[in-house]
mmCIF file of C-alpha atoms in Angstrom:
data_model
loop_
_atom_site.group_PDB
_atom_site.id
_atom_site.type_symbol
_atom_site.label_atom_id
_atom_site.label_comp_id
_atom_site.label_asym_id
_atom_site.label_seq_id
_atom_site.Cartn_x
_atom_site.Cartn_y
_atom_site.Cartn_z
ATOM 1 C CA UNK U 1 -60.690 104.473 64.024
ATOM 2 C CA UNK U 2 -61.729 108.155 64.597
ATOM 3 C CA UNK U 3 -58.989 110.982 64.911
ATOM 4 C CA UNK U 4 -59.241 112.736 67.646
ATOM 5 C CA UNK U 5 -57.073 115.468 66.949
ATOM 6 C CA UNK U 6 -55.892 117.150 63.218
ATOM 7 C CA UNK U 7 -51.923 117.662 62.595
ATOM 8 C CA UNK U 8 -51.608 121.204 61.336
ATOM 9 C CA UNK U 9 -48.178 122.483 59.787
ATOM 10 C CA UNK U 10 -47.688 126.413 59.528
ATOM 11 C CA UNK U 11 -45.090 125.319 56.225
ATOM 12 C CA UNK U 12 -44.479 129.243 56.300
ATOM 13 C CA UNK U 13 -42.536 128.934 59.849
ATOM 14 C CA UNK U 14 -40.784 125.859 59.495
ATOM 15 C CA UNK U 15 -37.126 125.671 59.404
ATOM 16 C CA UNK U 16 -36.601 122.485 58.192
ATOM 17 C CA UNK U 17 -34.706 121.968 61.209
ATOM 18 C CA UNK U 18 -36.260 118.265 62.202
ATOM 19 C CA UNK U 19 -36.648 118.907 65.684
ATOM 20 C CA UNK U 20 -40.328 117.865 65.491
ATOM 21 C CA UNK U 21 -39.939 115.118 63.495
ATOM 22 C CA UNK U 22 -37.426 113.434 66.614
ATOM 23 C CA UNK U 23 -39.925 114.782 69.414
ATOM 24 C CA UNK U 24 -43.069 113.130 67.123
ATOM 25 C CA UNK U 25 -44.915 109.687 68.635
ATOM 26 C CA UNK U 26 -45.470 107.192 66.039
ATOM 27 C CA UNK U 27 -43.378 108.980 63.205
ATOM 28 C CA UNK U 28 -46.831 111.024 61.825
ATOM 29 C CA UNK U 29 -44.176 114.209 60.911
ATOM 30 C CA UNK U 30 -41.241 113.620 58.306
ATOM 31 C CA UNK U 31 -39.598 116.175 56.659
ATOM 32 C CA UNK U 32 -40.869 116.215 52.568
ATOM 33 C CA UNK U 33 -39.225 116.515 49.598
ATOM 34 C CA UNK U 34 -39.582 120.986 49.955
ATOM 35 C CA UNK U 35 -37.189 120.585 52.922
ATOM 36 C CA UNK U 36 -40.395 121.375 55.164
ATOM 37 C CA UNK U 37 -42.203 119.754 57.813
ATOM 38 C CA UNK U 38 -45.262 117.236 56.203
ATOM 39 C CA UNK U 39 -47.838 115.463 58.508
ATOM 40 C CA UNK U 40 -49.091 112.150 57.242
ATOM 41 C CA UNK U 41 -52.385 110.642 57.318
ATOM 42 C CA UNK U 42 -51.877 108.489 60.029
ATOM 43 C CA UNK U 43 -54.606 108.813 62.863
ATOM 44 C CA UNK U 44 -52.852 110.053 66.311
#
């Protein structure tokens, strides 16, 4: 499978807040072990 688009996280703005994680199709954001926002390496 080809990605057709690249997750980017600006780490420096995040909040840690989780918003995006409950907004994100298929689970490809989860919140990692810095309290930040951490995209996986699943295609979307």
């Amino acid at each position: 499978m080809t990605n057709i688009a690249e997750l980017k996280i600006d780490t420096g703005k995040c909040t840690g807040c989780g918003l995006c994680v409950k907004v994100c199709p298929g689970s490809i954001i989860s919140i990692g072990g810095a309290g930040k926002a951490a995209g996986g390496r699943t295609p979307i």
